[in-house]
mmCIF file of C-alpha atoms and ligand atoms in Angstrom:
data_model
loop_
_atom_site.group_PDB
_atom_site.id
_atom_site.type_symbol
_atom_site.label_atom_id
_atom_site.label_comp_id
_atom_site.label_asym_id
_atom_site.label_seq_id
_atom_site.Cartn_x
_atom_site.Cartn_y
_atom_site.Cartn_z
ATOM 1 C CA MET H 1 114.027 6.132 93.034
ATOM 2 C CA ASN H 2 114.787 5.985 89.287
ATOM 3 C CA ASN H 3 114.295 9.565 88.570
ATOM 4 C CA VAL H 4 115.900 11.627 86.204
ATOM 5 C CA ILE H 5 116.271 15.308 87.355
ATOM 6 C CA LEU H 6 117.087 17.961 84.745
ATOM 7 C CA ILE H 7 119.311 21.043 85.757
ATOM 8 C CA GLY H 8 120.493 24.218 84.068
ATOM 9 C CA PHE H 9 120.130 27.856 83.026
ATOM 10 C CA MET H 10 117.070 29.325 82.463
ATOM 11 C CA GLY H 11 115.607 28.748 78.826
ATOM 12 C CA VAL H 12 118.062 26.072 78.060
ATOM 13 C CA GLY H 13 115.176 23.883 77.045
ATOM 14 C CA LYS H 14 114.632 21.468 80.524
ATOM 15 C CA GLY H 15 110.817 21.400 80.412
ATOM 16 C CA THR H 16 110.944 21.086 76.493
ATOM 17 C CA VAL H 17 113.175 17.903 76.718
ATOM 18 C CA ALA H 18 111.627 16.187 79.543
ATOM 19 C CA ARG H 19 108.213 16.569 78.044
ATOM 20 C CA ALA H 20 109.107 15.440 74.841
ATOM 21 C CA TYR H 21 111.425 12.144 76.565
ATOM 22 C CA ALA H 22 108.362 11.452 78.788
ATOM 23 C CA LYS H 23 106.287 10.881 75.797
ATOM 24 C CA LYS H 24 108.695 8.761 73.913
ATOM 25 C CA TYR H 25 109.771 6.644 76.758
ATOM 26 C CA ASP H 26 106.773 6.022 78.403
ATOM 27 C CA ARG H 27 107.515 8.045 81.432
ATOM 28 C CA PHE H 28 105.901 11.372 83.179
ATOM 29 C CA ALA H 29 107.011 14.542 83.386
ATOM 30 C CA ILE H 30 107.267 16.964 86.223
ATOM 31 C CA ASP H 31 108.303 20.394 86.510
ATOM 32 C CA THR H 32 108.983 22.155 89.665
ATOM 33 C CA ASP H 33 107.958 25.353 88.425
ATOM 34 C CA ASP H 34 104.236 24.009 87.490
ATOM 35 C CA LEU H 35 104.081 21.896 90.981
ATOM 36 C CA ILE H 36 104.735 25.424 92.419
ATOM 37 C CA GLU H 37 102.077 27.300 90.043
ATOM 38 C CA SER H 38 99.411 25.046 91.291
ATOM 39 C CA LEU H 39 100.450 24.733 94.895
ATOM 40 C CA GLU H 40 99.843 28.459 95.543
ATOM 41 C CA ASN H 41 97.874 29.098 92.254
ATOM 42 C CA ARG H 42 99.583 31.909 91.259
ATOM 43 C CA LYS H 43 102.284 32.567 88.365
ATOM 44 C CA ILE H 44 106.080 32.608 89.575
ATOM 45 C CA LYS H 45 106.520 36.111 88.234
ATOM 46 C CA THR H 46 103.616 36.896 90.875
ATOM 47 C CA ILE H 47 104.640 34.961 93.572
ATOM 48 C CA PHE H 48 108.377 36.891 93.166
ATOM 49 C CA ALA H 49 106.737 40.194 92.916
ATOM 50 C CA GLU H 50 104.335 39.707 95.643
ATOM 51 C CA ASN H 51 106.384 37.417 98.440
ATOM 52 C CA GLY H 52 109.849 37.694 96.821
ATOM 53 C CA GLU H 53 112.817 35.117 95.819
ATOM 54 C CA SER H 54 113.102 33.848 99.270
ATOM 55 C CA TYR H 55 109.456 32.743 99.697
ATOM 56 C CA PHE H 56 109.667 31.282 96.118
ATOM 57 C CA ARG H 57 112.999 29.226 97.286
ATOM 58 C CA ALA H 58 111.079 28.361 100.263
ATOM 59 C CA LEU H 59 108.597 26.707 97.640
ATOM 60 C CA GLU H 60 111.242 25.006 95.987
ATOM 61 C CA LYS H 61 112.632 23.442 99.296
ATOM 62 C CA LYS H 62 108.916 21.818 99.717
ATOM 63 C CA CYS H 63 108.508 20.797 96.321
ATOM 64 C CA ALA H 64 111.934 19.334 96.682
ATOM 65 C CA LEU H 65 111.072 17.264 99.832
ATOM 66 C CA TRP H 66 107.850 16.008 98.063
ATOM 67 C CA LEU H 67 110.049 14.686 94.995
ATOM 68 C CA GLU H 68 112.435 12.558 97.198
ATOM 69 C CA LYS H 69 109.156 10.993 99.319
ATOM 70 C CA SER H 70 107.080 10.518 96.716
ATOM 71 C CA VAL H 71 108.029 10.520 93.261
ATOM 72 C CA ARG H 72 109.764 7.704 91.256
ATOM 73 C CA ASP H 73 110.540 6.878 87.639
ATOM 74 C CA SER H 74 109.597 9.745 86.398
ATOM 75 C CA ILE H 75 111.861 12.864 84.457
ATOM 76 C CA ILE H 76 111.662 15.937 86.566
ATOM 77 C CA SER H 77 112.510 19.427 85.180
ATOM 78 C CA THR H 78 113.709 22.143 87.484
ATOM 79 C CA GLY H 79 113.465 25.757 87.435
ATOM 80 C CA GLY H 80 117.025 27.171 86.854
ATOM 81 C CA GLY H 81 117.803 27.598 91.059
ATOM 82 C CA PHE H 82 116.321 24.652 91.985
ATOM 83 C CA PHE H 83 120.008 22.729 91.827
ATOM 84 C CA LYS H 84 120.488 24.747 95.542
ATOM 85 C CA GLN H 85 118.067 22.498 96.977
ATOM 86 C CA GLU H 86 119.795 20.099 99.834
ATOM 87 C CA ASN H 87 118.232 16.682 99.267
ATOM 88 C CA ILE H 88 118.625 16.822 95.529
ATOM 89 C CA LYS H 89 121.014 14.257 95.279
ATOM 90 C CA ASN H 90 118.476 12.020 96.995
ATOM 91 C CA ILE H 91 115.637 12.607 94.086
ATOM 92 C CA GLY H 92 117.170 11.040 91.403
ATOM 93 C CA LYS H 93 120.060 11.346 89.221
ATOM 94 C CA ILE H 94 120.964 14.925 87.773
ATOM 95 C CA VAL H 95 121.389 15.697 84.213
ATOM 96 C CA LEU H 96 122.960 19.313 83.247
ATOM 97 C CA LEU H 97 121.542 20.389 80.384
ATOM 98 C CA ASP H 98 124.458 22.447 79.039
ATOM 99 C CA SER H 99 124.802 25.331 76.750
ATOM 100 C CA SER H 100 126.540 28.759 76.242
ATOM 101 C CA PHE H 101 124.537 31.837 77.406
ATOM 102 C CA ASP H 102 124.679 33.487 74.187
ATOM 103 C CA ASN H 103 122.951 30.241 72.535
ATOM 104 C CA ILE H 104 120.566 29.943 75.623
ATOM 105 C CA TYR H 105 119.855 33.975 74.573
ATOM 106 C CA LYS H 106 119.153 33.125 71.083
ATOM 107 C CA ARG H 107 117.214 30.239 71.589
ATOM 108 C CA ILE H 108 114.802 32.576 73.618
ATOM 109 C CA ILE H 109 114.640 35.252 71.561
ATOM 110 C CA ALA H 110 114.119 32.955 68.306
ATOM 111 C CA HIS H 111 110.969 31.865 70.040
ATOM 112 C CA PRO H 112 107.654 33.318 68.403
ATOM 113 C CA ASN H 113 106.404 33.970 71.969
ATOM 114 C CA ALA H 114 109.876 35.611 72.918
ATOM 115 C CA SER H 115 108.764 38.679 75.075
ATOM 116 C CA LYS H 116 106.428 36.506 76.701
ATOM 117 C CA LYS H 117 109.476 33.809 77.838
ATOM 118 C CA LEU H 118 111.646 36.738 79.074
ATOM 119 C CA ALA H 119 109.030 38.385 80.954
ATOM 120 C CA LYS H 120 107.479 35.280 82.880
ATOM 121 C CA ARG H 121 111.301 35.485 84.158
ATOM 122 C CA PRO H 122 112.160 37.394 86.982
ATOM 123 C CA LEU H 123 115.720 37.231 87.291
ATOM 124 C CA PHE H 124 115.895 37.077 83.126
ATOM 125 C CA GLN H 125 114.810 40.565 83.269
ATOM 126 C CA ASP H 126 118.074 42.144 81.701
ATOM 127 C CA ILE H 127 120.876 40.485 79.687
ATOM 128 C CA ASN H 128 123.821 41.740 81.696
ATOM 129 C CA SER H 129 122.365 40.709 84.943
ATOM 130 C CA ALA H 130 121.234 37.203 83.745
ATOM 131 C CA LYS H 131 124.690 36.564 81.745
ATOM 132 C CA LYS H 132 126.219 37.400 85.462
ATOM 133 C CA LEU H 133 124.241 34.863 87.243
ATOM 134 C CA TYR H 134 124.937 32.086 84.298
ATOM 135 C CA ASN H 135 128.394 32.650 85.058
ATOM 136 C CA GLU H 136 128.198 32.244 88.848
ATOM 137 C CA ARG H 137 125.688 29.104 88.542
ATOM 138 C CA LEU H 138 128.150 27.348 85.609
ATOM 139 C CA PRO H 139 130.479 25.500 87.642
ATOM 140 C CA LEU H 140 127.953 24.781 90.658
ATOM 141 C CA TYR H 141 125.515 23.452 87.969
ATOM 142 C CA LYS H 142 129.017 21.586 86.929
ATOM 143 C CA GLU H 143 129.748 20.118 90.345
ATOM 144 C CA ILE H 144 126.455 19.053 91.532
ATOM 145 C CA ALA H 145 125.507 16.849 87.913
ATOM 146 C CA ASP H 146 126.174 13.369 87.715
ATOM 147 C CA ILE H 147 126.108 13.319 84.076
ATOM 148 C CA ILE H 148 126.362 16.830 81.655
ATOM 149 C CA LEU H 149 124.836 16.958 78.218
ATOM 150 C CA ASN H 150 125.438 18.788 75.850
ATOM 151 C CA VAL H 151 122.042 20.556 74.126
ATOM 152 C CA GLU H 152 124.067 23.061 71.995
ATOM 153 C CA LYS H 153 122.436 23.921 68.374
ATOM 154 C CA ARG H 154 121.227 20.072 68.758
ATOM 155 C CA GLU H 155 117.887 18.716 67.802
ATOM 156 C CA LEU H 156 115.366 17.742 70.259
ATOM 157 C CA LYS H 157 115.220 14.140 69.016
ATOM 158 C CA ASP H 158 119.475 13.614 69.440
ATOM 159 C CA ILE H 159 119.194 14.909 72.877
ATOM 160 C CA ILE H 160 116.389 12.406 74.017
ATOM 161 C CA ASP H 161 117.840 9.845 72.340
ATOM 162 C CA GLU H 162 121.576 10.164 74.036
ATOM 163 C CA LEU H 163 119.645 11.293 77.535
ATOM 164 C CA HIS H 164 118.001 7.620 76.912
ATOM 165 C CA SER H 165 121.280 6.180 76.525
ATOM 166 C CA ILE H 166 123.505 7.816 79.145
ATOM 167 C CA ILE H 167 120.890 7.271 82.430
HETATM 168 C C1 S3P I 2 114.928 30.594 88.127
HETATM 169 C C2 S3P I 2 114.145 30.067 87.126
HETATM 170 C C3 S3P I 2 112.861 29.436 86.804
HETATM 171 C C4 S3P I 2 111.939 29.879 87.902
HETATM 172 C C5 S3P I 2 112.419 30.993 88.723
HETATM 173 C C6 S3P I 2 113.703 31.518 89.149
HETATM 174 C C7 S3P I 2 116.150 30.692 88.736
HETATM 175 O O1 S3P I 2 112.936 28.727 86.029
HETATM 176 O O2 S3P I 2 112.601 28.886 88.557
HETATM 177 O O3 S3P I 2 111.864 32.185 87.830
HETATM 178 O O4 S3P I 2 116.868 31.341 89.652
HETATM 179 O O5 S3P I 2 116.890 30.624 87.652
HETATM 180 P P1 S3P I 2 113.518 28.185 84.475
HETATM 181 O O6 S3P I 2 114.677 27.807 84.540
HETATM 182 O O7 S3P I 2 112.046 27.406 83.610
HETATM 183 O O8 S3P I 2 113.456 29.516 83.737
#
């Protein structure tokens, strides 16, 4: 297998870390939300609005089965709820990108496209329910992770170099 799977809350930087890691260390970066959007030829936001969350979770399952069967030697970034997939441990080594909720929120709103970043995330529509979801998920993320990587207030370069040294 030799895949690395990045899990963690919405906006923590899973896609950014995966792409930077892939470029520096010559791997393919695969993102589960991108796979789902290309599978459906629709945006995640539209899938949630038209078919609801359970339909989206079924697509994540399809994706998880395909990753287990067909993907090797890659770095995989996942949607924030993908960690619940039953076969996740068979896909690769699981790395949690760990950061406090406040810092994740600050990171999103500091982005030049902040409103777009929030708008495309159906489960991040208001800060209180997002924070509640974060608090519910954090212990579960920690339980499933093989490795916990602190990314709070760190440079991307340091994060990917540490990731390389620990996997
Ligand atoms: C979700 C996170 C999103 C996306 C979907 C659901 C979640 O991905 O998969 O909106 O359940 O946390 P990001 O973590 O990339 O925002």
